[in-house]
Short mmCIF file of C-alpha atoms and ligand atoms in Angstrom, two decimals:
data_model
loop_
_atom_site.label_atom_id
_atom_site.label_comp_id
_atom_site.label_asym_id
_atom_site.label_seq_id
_atom_site.Cartn_x
_atom_site.Cartn_y
_atom_site.Cartn_z
CA UNK A 1 17.12 18.38 7.78
CA UNK A 2 15.63 17.02 10.98
CA UNK A 3 17.96 14.08 11.56
CA UNK A 4 21.66 14.04 12.32
CA UNK A 5 22.22 11.08 10.08
CA UNK A 6 19.86 10.28 7.26
CA UNK A 7 19.52 6.72 6.03
CA UNK A 8 18.03 5.73 2.70
CA UNK A 9 15.11 3.57 3.82
CA UNK A 10 13.73 1.07 1.31
CA UNK A 11 11.51 -0.70 3.85
CA UNK A 12 8.24 -2.21 2.62
CA UNK A 13 6.30 -0.85 5.58
CA UNK A 14 6.36 1.05 7.81
CA UNK A 15 7.99 2.94 4.96
CA UNK A 16 9.95 6.13 4.41
CA UNK A 17 8.10 9.45 4.46
CA UNK A 18 9.14 12.63 2.62
CA UNK A 19 11.40 14.90 4.65
CA UNK A 20 8.82 17.75 4.48
CA UNK A 21 6.10 15.50 5.84
CA UNK A 22 8.29 14.37 8.73
CA UNK A 23 9.14 17.96 9.47
CA UNK A 24 5.47 19.04 9.49
CA UNK A 25 4.48 16.04 11.61
CA UNK A 26 7.26 16.81 14.10
CA UNK A 27 6.15 20.45 14.26
CA UNK A 28 2.54 19.38 14.89
CA UNK A 29 3.66 17.21 17.79
CA UNK A 30 5.39 20.26 19.27
CA UNK A 31 2.58 22.76 18.62
CA UNK A 32 -0.35 22.09 16.34
CA UNK A 33 -0.91 25.12 14.06
CA UNK A 34 -0.04 27.59 16.80
CA UNK A 35 -2.88 26.36 19.03
CA UNK A 36 -0.56 25.79 21.98
CA UNK A 37 -1.65 22.13 21.87
CA UNK A 38 0.21 19.16 20.51
CA UNK A 39 -1.54 17.14 17.78
CA UNK A 40 -1.23 14.28 20.29
CA UNK A 41 -3.45 16.19 22.71
CA UNK A 42 -6.30 17.56 20.60
CA UNK A 43 -9.82 16.18 21.20
CA UNK A 44 -11.16 13.80 18.56
CA UNK A 45 -14.57 15.44 18.79
CA UNK A 46 -14.10 19.09 18.03
CA UNK A 47 -13.32 21.73 15.46
CA UNK A 48 -9.61 20.96 14.98
CA UNK A 49 -10.02 17.26 14.30
CA UNK A 50 -13.21 17.76 12.26
CA UNK A 51 -11.21 19.95 9.89
CA UNK A 52 -8.51 17.24 9.53
CA UNK A 53 -11.18 14.65 8.72
CA UNK A 54 -12.98 16.86 6.26
CA UNK A 55 -9.87 17.88 4.34
CA UNK A 56 -8.51 14.32 4.26
CA UNK A 57 -11.80 12.93 2.91
CA UNK A 58 -11.98 15.66 0.33
CA UNK A 59 -8.40 15.06 -0.85
CA UNK A 60 -8.89 11.29 -1.10
CA UNK A 61 -11.93 11.86 -3.32
CA UNK A 62 -10.18 14.45 -5.42
CA UNK A 63 -6.97 12.45 -5.92
CA UNK A 64 -8.85 9.20 -6.64
CA UNK A 65 -11.36 10.93 -8.94
CA UNK A 66 -14.44 9.96 -6.92
CA UNK A 67 -17.82 11.62 -6.75
CA UNK A 68 -20.47 11.76 -4.02
CA UNK A 69 -21.33 8.08 -4.55
CA UNK A 70 -18.33 7.18 -2.36
CA UNK A 71 -17.72 7.37 1.39
CA UNK A 72 -14.22 7.76 2.83
CA UNK A 73 -13.47 6.16 6.20
CA UNK A 74 -10.35 5.95 8.33
CA UNK A 75 -10.47 2.59 10.10
CA UNK A 76 -7.77 0.39 11.55
CA UNK A 77 -5.36 -2.44 10.51
CA UNK A 78 -5.22 -4.13 7.12
CA UNK A 79 -6.17 -7.52 8.49
CA UNK A 80 -9.24 -6.01 10.12
CA UNK A 81 -10.45 -5.35 6.57
CA UNK A 82 -9.68 -8.98 5.63
CA UNK A 83 -12.37 -9.80 8.23
CA UNK A 84 -14.80 -6.89 7.83
CA UNK A 85 -15.23 -7.40 4.09
CA UNK A 86 -16.65 -10.96 4.32
CA UNK A 87 -18.43 -10.16 7.61
CA UNK A 88 -20.36 -7.41 5.85
CA UNK A 89 -20.71 -8.81 2.33
CA UNK A 90 -20.38 -12.60 2.30
CA UNK A 91 -23.57 -14.37 3.35
CA UNK A 92 -23.19 -17.82 5.00
CA UNK A 93 -24.51 -19.56 1.86
CA UNK A 94 -22.67 -17.24 -0.55
CA UNK A 95 -19.35 -17.44 -2.42
CA UNK A 96 -16.77 -14.70 -2.84
CA UNK A 97 -14.11 -14.92 -5.57
CA UNK A 98 -10.48 -14.18 -4.71
CA UNK A 99 -7.49 -13.65 -7.00
CA UNK A 100 -4.81 -15.68 -5.24
CA UNK A 101 -1.85 -13.51 -6.15
CA UNK A 102 0.20 -13.76 -2.96
CA UNK A 103 0.27 -14.16 0.77
CA UNK A 104 -1.98 -11.19 1.54
CA UNK A 105 -4.64 -12.45 -0.86
CA UNK A 106 -4.39 -16.01 0.50
CA UNK A 107 -4.66 -14.76 4.07
CA UNK A 108 -7.71 -12.63 3.20
CA UNK A 109 -9.29 -15.70 1.59
CA UNK A 110 -8.75 -17.69 4.81
CA UNK A 111 -10.44 -14.92 6.78
CA UNK A 112 -13.43 -15.04 4.39
CA UNK A 113 -13.89 -18.76 5.06
CA UNK A 114 -15.00 -17.93 8.59
CA UNK A 115 -18.15 -16.41 7.07
CA UNK A 116 -18.98 -18.19 3.80
CA UNK A 117 -17.29 -19.81 0.80
CA UNK A 118 -14.19 -18.27 -0.74
CA UNK A 119 -13.04 -19.54 -4.13
CA UNK A 120 -9.71 -18.80 -5.83
CA UNK A 121 -10.71 -17.56 -9.28
CA UNK A 122 -7.09 -17.54 -10.44
CA UNK A 123 -3.82 -18.35 -8.71
CA UNK A 124 -0.07 -18.09 -9.24
CA UNK A 125 0.73 -19.96 -6.01
CA UNK A 126 2.17 -23.01 -7.82
CA UNK A 127 4.58 -20.71 -9.66
CA UNK A 128 5.83 -19.08 -6.46
CA UNK A 129 3.57 -16.04 -7.02
CA UNK A 130 5.99 -14.74 -9.65
CA UNK A 131 3.25 -13.17 -11.79
CA UNK A 132 -0.15 -11.59 -11.33
CA UNK A 133 -2.74 -14.18 -12.41
CA UNK A 134 -5.39 -12.91 -14.84
CA UNK A 135 -9.05 -13.76 -14.34
CA UNK A 136 -10.65 -16.38 -16.60
CA UNK A 137 -13.10 -14.84 -19.05
CA UNK A 138 -16.10 -16.65 -17.56
CA UNK A 139 -16.72 -16.24 -13.84
CA UNK A 140 -19.44 -17.84 -11.71
CA UNK A 141 -22.51 -15.60 -11.99
CA UNK A 142 -23.47 -15.23 -8.35
CA UNK A 143 -20.31 -14.10 -6.58
CA UNK A 144 -20.84 -11.89 -3.52
CA UNK A 145 -17.77 -9.92 -4.62
CA UNK A 146 -14.46 -10.31 -6.43
CA UNK A 147 -11.42 -9.53 -4.29
CA UNK A 148 -7.91 -8.75 -5.46
CA UNK A 149 -4.69 -7.24 -4.16
CA UNK A 150 -3.58 -4.60 -6.67
CA UNK A 151 0.08 -4.80 -5.67
CA UNK A 152 1.69 -7.78 -3.98
CA UNK A 153 4.08 -6.22 -1.52
CA UNK A 154 5.89 -9.46 -0.72
CA UNK A 155 6.33 -10.94 -4.21
CA UNK A 156 6.68 -7.69 -6.16
CA UNK A 157 3.87 -8.24 -8.66
CA UNK A 158 1.26 -5.69 -9.67
CA UNK A 159 -2.11 -5.78 -11.36
CA UNK A 160 -1.68 -3.31 -14.22
CA UNK A 161 -5.33 -2.92 -15.18
CA UNK A 162 -8.23 -3.56 -12.80
CA UNK A 163 -10.49 -6.21 -14.36
CA UNK A 164 -14.06 -5.44 -15.41
CA UNK A 165 -16.34 -7.80 -13.47
CA UNK A 166 -20.09 -7.84 -12.86
CA UNK A 167 -19.81 -8.65 -9.13
CA UNK A 168 -18.68 -5.77 -6.88
CA UNK A 169 -14.90 -5.41 -7.11
CA UNK A 170 -13.04 -5.14 -3.79
CA UNK A 171 -9.36 -4.19 -3.88
CA UNK A 172 -6.59 -4.18 -1.29
CA UNK A 173 -4.46 -1.31 -2.57
CA UNK A 174 -2.25 -1.09 0.50
CA UNK A 175 1.04 -0.89 -1.34
CA UNK A 176 0.19 1.07 -4.47
CA UNK A 177 -2.59 3.49 -3.54
CA UNK A 178 -2.16 6.83 -5.34
CA UNK A 179 1.09 5.71 -6.98
CA UNK A 180 -0.36 6.05 -10.46
CA UNK A 181 -3.52 6.90 -12.31
CA UNK A 182 -6.11 4.20 -11.83
CA UNK A 183 -9.82 3.96 -12.42
CA UNK A 184 -10.78 3.76 -8.75
CA UNK A 185 -14.45 3.83 -9.76
CA UNK A 186 -13.99 0.26 -11.03
CA UNK A 187 -14.04 -0.69 -7.32
CA UNK A 188 -17.05 -0.92 -5.04
CA UNK A 189 -14.68 -0.94 -2.08
CA UNK A 190 -10.96 -0.34 -1.87
CA UNK A 191 -8.67 0.11 1.06
CA UNK A 192 -5.06 0.76 1.93
CA UNK A 193 -3.14 0.41 5.17
CA UNK A 194 -1.38 3.74 5.63
CA UNK A 195 2.07 2.49 6.59
CA UNK A 196 3.11 1.55 3.04
CA UNK A 197 2.38 4.41 0.68
CA UNK A 198 0.25 6.85 2.64
CA UNK A 199 1.54 7.61 6.13
CA UNK A 200 2.20 5.75 9.35
CA UNK A 201 0.91 2.55 10.93
CA UNK A 202 -2.32 2.60 12.91
CA UNK A 203 -4.82 3.66 10.29
CA UNK A 204 -6.33 2.19 7.14
CA UNK A 205 -8.05 4.18 4.42
CA UNK A 206 -11.34 2.56 3.36
CA UNK A 207 -13.38 3.87 0.45
CA UNK A 208 -16.79 2.36 -0.11
CA UNK A 209 -19.46 3.05 -2.71
CA UNK A 210 -22.76 3.89 -1.06
CA UNK A 211 -24.68 1.25 -3.00
CA UNK A 212 -22.72 -1.41 -1.10
CA UNK A 213 -24.31 -0.46 2.22
CA UNK A 214 -27.71 -2.10 1.54
CA UNK A 215 -25.82 -5.32 0.73
CA UNK A 216 -24.58 -5.75 4.29
CA UNK A 217 -25.74 -9.25 5.12
CA UNK A 218 -25.32 -9.56 8.90
CA UNK A 219 -26.24 -7.74 12.05
CA UNK A 220 -22.87 -6.64 13.37
CA UNK A 221 -21.59 -4.65 16.32
CA UNK A 222 -21.10 -1.04 15.13
CA UNK A 223 -17.29 -1.09 15.05
CA UNK A 224 -17.40 -3.94 12.51
CA UNK A 225 -20.26 -2.57 10.43
CA UNK A 226 -19.37 -0.28 7.50
CA UNK A 227 -22.82 1.31 7.55
CA UNK A 228 -22.46 2.25 11.22
CA UNK A 229 -19.14 3.96 10.45
CA UNK A 230 -20.74 5.85 7.57
CA UNK A 231 -23.75 6.86 9.70
CA UNK A 232 -21.68 8.24 12.56
CA UNK A 233 -21.08 11.66 11.04
CA UNK A 234 -17.91 11.98 13.11
CA UNK A 235 -16.22 8.82 14.43
CA UNK A 236 -17.39 5.77 16.41
CA UNK A 237 -14.36 5.49 18.63
CA UNK A 238 -11.26 7.47 19.46
CA UNK A 239 -9.38 7.31 16.16
CA UNK A 240 -5.60 7.49 15.71
CA UNK A 241 -5.59 11.27 15.29
CA UNK A 242 -1.86 11.58 14.65
CA UNK A 243 -1.82 8.76 12.08
CA UNK A 244 -4.75 10.34 10.22
CA UNK A 245 -3.01 13.71 10.32
CA UNK A 246 0.18 12.19 8.87
CA UNK A 247 -1.88 10.72 6.02
CA UNK A 248 -3.38 14.17 5.45
CA UNK A 249 0.13 15.63 5.18
CA UNK A 250 0.95 12.96 2.58
CA UNK A 251 -2.26 13.69 0.67
CA UNK A 252 -1.33 17.39 0.54
CA UNK A 253 2.17 16.43 -0.63
CA UNK A 254 0.64 14.27 -3.39
CA UNK A 255 -1.77 16.99 -4.45
CA UNK A 256 1.03 19.56 -4.66
CA UNK A 257 2.92 17.26 -7.04
CA UNK A 258 -0.03 15.87 -8.95
CA UNK A 259 -0.65 12.16 -9.52
CA UNK A 260 0.66 12.33 -13.10
CA UNK A 261 4.04 13.65 -11.96
CA UNK A 262 4.13 11.09 -9.13
CA UNK A 263 3.38 8.29 -11.59
CA UNK A 264 6.04 9.50 -14.01
CA UNK A 265 8.65 9.52 -11.23
CA UNK A 266 7.54 6.07 -10.01
CA UNK A 267 7.85 4.64 -13.53
CA UNK A 268 11.29 6.20 -13.93
CA UNK A 269 12.57 4.80 -10.60
CA UNK A 270 11.31 1.29 -11.31
CA UNK A 271 12.62 1.32 -14.90
CA UNK A 272 16.11 2.32 -13.70
CA UNK A 273 16.24 -0.44 -11.11
CA UNK A 274 14.83 -3.22 -13.32
CA UNK A 275 17.22 -2.19 -16.08
CA UNK A 276 20.16 -2.60 -13.72
CA UNK A 277 18.83 -5.94 -12.47
CA UNK A 278 18.50 -7.18 -16.05
CA UNK A 279 22.01 -5.97 -16.88
CA UNK A 280 24.06 -6.70 -13.74
CA UNK A 281 25.26 -10.33 -13.82
CA UNK A 282 25.24 -10.52 -9.99
CA UNK A 283 21.47 -10.06 -9.63
CA UNK A 284 18.29 -11.35 -11.13
CA UNK A 285 14.74 -10.10 -10.75
CA UNK A 286 12.21 -12.76 -9.73
CA UNK A 287 9.10 -11.41 -11.45
CA UNK A 288 7.88 -11.87 -15.01
CA UNK A 289 8.30 -8.55 -16.92
CA UNK A 290 4.55 -8.03 -17.53
CA UNK A 291 3.78 -8.30 -13.79
CA UNK A 292 6.70 -6.33 -12.36
CA UNK A 293 5.62 -3.98 -9.60
CA UNK A 294 6.56 -0.31 -9.72
CA UNK A 295 6.47 -0.28 -5.92
CA UNK A 296 8.26 -3.39 -4.59
CA UNK A 297 11.20 -4.72 -6.59
CA UNK A 298 12.06 -8.27 -5.58
CA UNK A 299 15.32 -9.91 -6.65
CA UNK A 300 18.10 -12.30 -5.67
CA UNK A 301 21.86 -12.30 -5.88
CA UNK A 302 23.40 -15.08 -7.96
CA UNK A 303 25.32 -16.56 -5.02
CA UNK A 304 25.90 -16.18 -1.29
CA UNK A 305 29.14 -14.30 -1.86
CA UNK A 306 27.47 -11.60 -3.97
CA UNK A 307 24.57 -11.45 -1.50
CA UNK A 308 26.91 -10.80 1.42
CA UNK A 309 29.05 -8.33 -0.47
CA UNK A 310 25.99 -6.32 -1.58
CA UNK A 311 24.43 -6.41 1.89
CA UNK A 312 27.67 -5.14 3.46
CA UNK A 313 28.13 -2.37 0.89
CA UNK A 314 24.54 -1.18 1.39
CA UNK A 315 25.09 -0.98 5.14
CA UNK A 316 28.32 0.95 4.61
CA UNK A 317 26.48 3.41 2.33
CA UNK A 318 23.56 4.13 4.67
CA UNK A 319 21.06 2.05 2.69
CA UNK A 320 18.64 0.26 5.02
CA UNK A 321 15.94 -2.40 4.93
CA UNK A 322 16.47 -4.16 1.61
CA UNK A 323 16.08 -7.69 2.94
CA UNK A 324 13.30 -9.68 1.25
CA UNK A 325 10.20 -10.77 3.16
CA UNK A 326 10.84 -13.93 5.18
CA UNK A 327 8.57 -15.93 2.86
CA UNK A 328 10.19 -14.69 -0.40
CA UNK A 329 13.88 -14.43 0.56
CA UNK A 330 16.50 -12.45 -1.35
CA UNK A 331 16.11 -8.68 -1.55
CA UNK A 332 13.17 -6.33 -1.76
CA UNK A 333 13.48 -2.65 -2.51
CA UNK A 334 10.33 -0.60 -1.99
CA UNK A 335 10.00 2.44 -4.23
CA UNK A 336 6.92 4.11 -2.80
CA UNK A 337 5.91 7.67 -3.65
CA UNK A 338 8.21 9.14 -0.99
CA UNK A 339 11.39 7.62 -2.43
CA UNK A 340 13.29 10.11 -4.63
CA UNK A 341 14.99 8.96 -7.85
CA UNK A 342 18.38 9.92 -6.36
CA UNK A 343 17.97 7.21 -3.70
CA UNK A 344 17.52 4.63 -6.46
CA UNK A 345 20.59 5.99 -8.24
CA UNK A 346 22.61 5.53 -5.05
CA UNK A 347 21.40 1.95 -4.77
CA UNK A 348 22.32 1.24 -8.37
CA UNK A 349 25.79 2.70 -7.77
CA UNK A 350 26.21 0.24 -4.88
CA UNK A 351 25.08 -2.64 -7.13
CA UNK A 352 27.71 -1.64 -9.67
CA UNK A 353 30.35 -1.31 -6.98
CA UNK A 354 29.46 -4.84 -5.81
CA UNK A 355 29.91 -6.05 -9.39
CA UNK A 356 33.36 -4.42 -9.71
CA UNK A 357 34.50 -5.85 -6.38
CA UNK A 358 33.44 -9.36 -7.45
CA UNK A 359 35.37 -8.92 -10.72
CA UNK A 360 38.55 -8.33 -8.76
CA UNK A 361 38.18 -11.48 -6.64
C1 LIG B 401 1.08 -4.80 4.67
C2 LIG B 401 -0.08 -5.29 3.93
C3 LIG B 401 -1.23 -5.75 4.59
C4 LIG B 401 -1.31 -5.96 6.10
O1 LIG B 401 -1.47 -4.84 6.84
P1 LIG B 401 -1.50 -4.91 8.45
O2 LIG B 401 -1.82 -3.50 8.81
O3 LIG B 401 -0.15 -5.38 8.89
O4 LIG B 401 -2.57 -5.89 8.82
C5 LIG B 401 -2.30 -6.13 3.82
N1 LIG B 401 -2.26 -6.06 2.48
C6 LIG B 401 -1.17 -5.64 1.81
C7 LIG B 401 -1.18 -5.60 0.31
C8 LIG B 401 -0.05 -5.24 2.51
O5 LIG B 401 1.03 -4.83 1.85
#
C-alpha cells in the first residue's frame, strides 16, 4: 500500500489506476530500472525511451489484435484528435458522417465544420442522449469517413457492435479502449485519451491503418500531419515520457490478466450495479438497457433527500467522485478496467444503507 488512506475513486477521468501500476510508476520516478535516473529525467531520444515506445506499440497491437497494416502513435489531447481527423481526412468540398451520440461526438462534429461538411448520420440528442443511435441502413455513398464515439463517458451509453460501413470508420474509444474484445480492425483510425482507461492525462493513443495515409487531403505542419508522425521513426517533439510509461505499465497489467478476463470482470461489475439500480427504489438508471455502458453508469436519485443522504454516506465511506457530469446531472460511477469488483460491492452496500435509512425516516 503506497497511500496512508485509500479512497475508492469512481472518477470518469483522470481515473483510478491499479495499485501495482501506481507503485511501479512511483518507483520509476524515484529510480528508473536501477539506472540511477528518474523516469522524469531520461532523454526522449535514446535507448531507454526507445524501448518504452517499442514495447508499448507492440502491446497495443497484440492486445487489439492488429497486424503490420497499422501504425501506433502516442499523440496529445483528445480534442486535438477532434481537429486532426478532419484536418487530415475531410477535404473542403467533402462530407464526413458523425454519429451524434453525445457531447463528445457533437463537439468533434463542430471541429470538423472548420474544414468541410459534417453531417449527423444518426442522433439521440432529442432524447437526452439516453441511447446509442444506430446508423440507418443506407448511408450517403461519398463520405470522407464515418465517425463515432464507442462509449459516451458523460451519458453512459455504449456502442455494442461497431457498424460495418464502406467509408473508413473512425472511432473515439477514449472511455472503453481494451475493456472488452472488439474487432479493432473494423476501424481505419481509432484513438483513446489515456486518462480514462489507459493511464494518465497528457497522452492519447492513436492507431491508424497505413492505407489512410495517402488519403491525407491537406498540406499540414508536421505536428498536425499523421503521415509526418508515422515517418518520424522516433518522435517529432518531446513527448510526455512519464505519461507514455504509465500507459505501458497499464498495457502490461492488461496483458498479464488477458482481455477476456478483463471483459468478464467488467461485465460482472456493471451487471451488479445495474441490478441494484433496477431494484433499489431510491435510484433509477437513465440509460435504455440495450445501450447501457459497462464503463460509465449514469443514474439519479428519486428525490433531493435521497441524493443528499447517498452523497453523504459515500463521503463517510471513502467513496469519491460519483457526481454526474455537469451537463447530465445526477450520479456517474465509472467502472474502468482498474476498478475491482469489491469497490462496486462497497458502493452497492452504501446504496442499500441509504435505502434502509430512508425507510426509517
Ligand atoms: C474525456 C473524453 C474526451 C476528451 O479528452 P480531452 O483529453 O479532455 O480533450 C474525448 N472523448 C471522450 C469519449 C472522452 O471521454
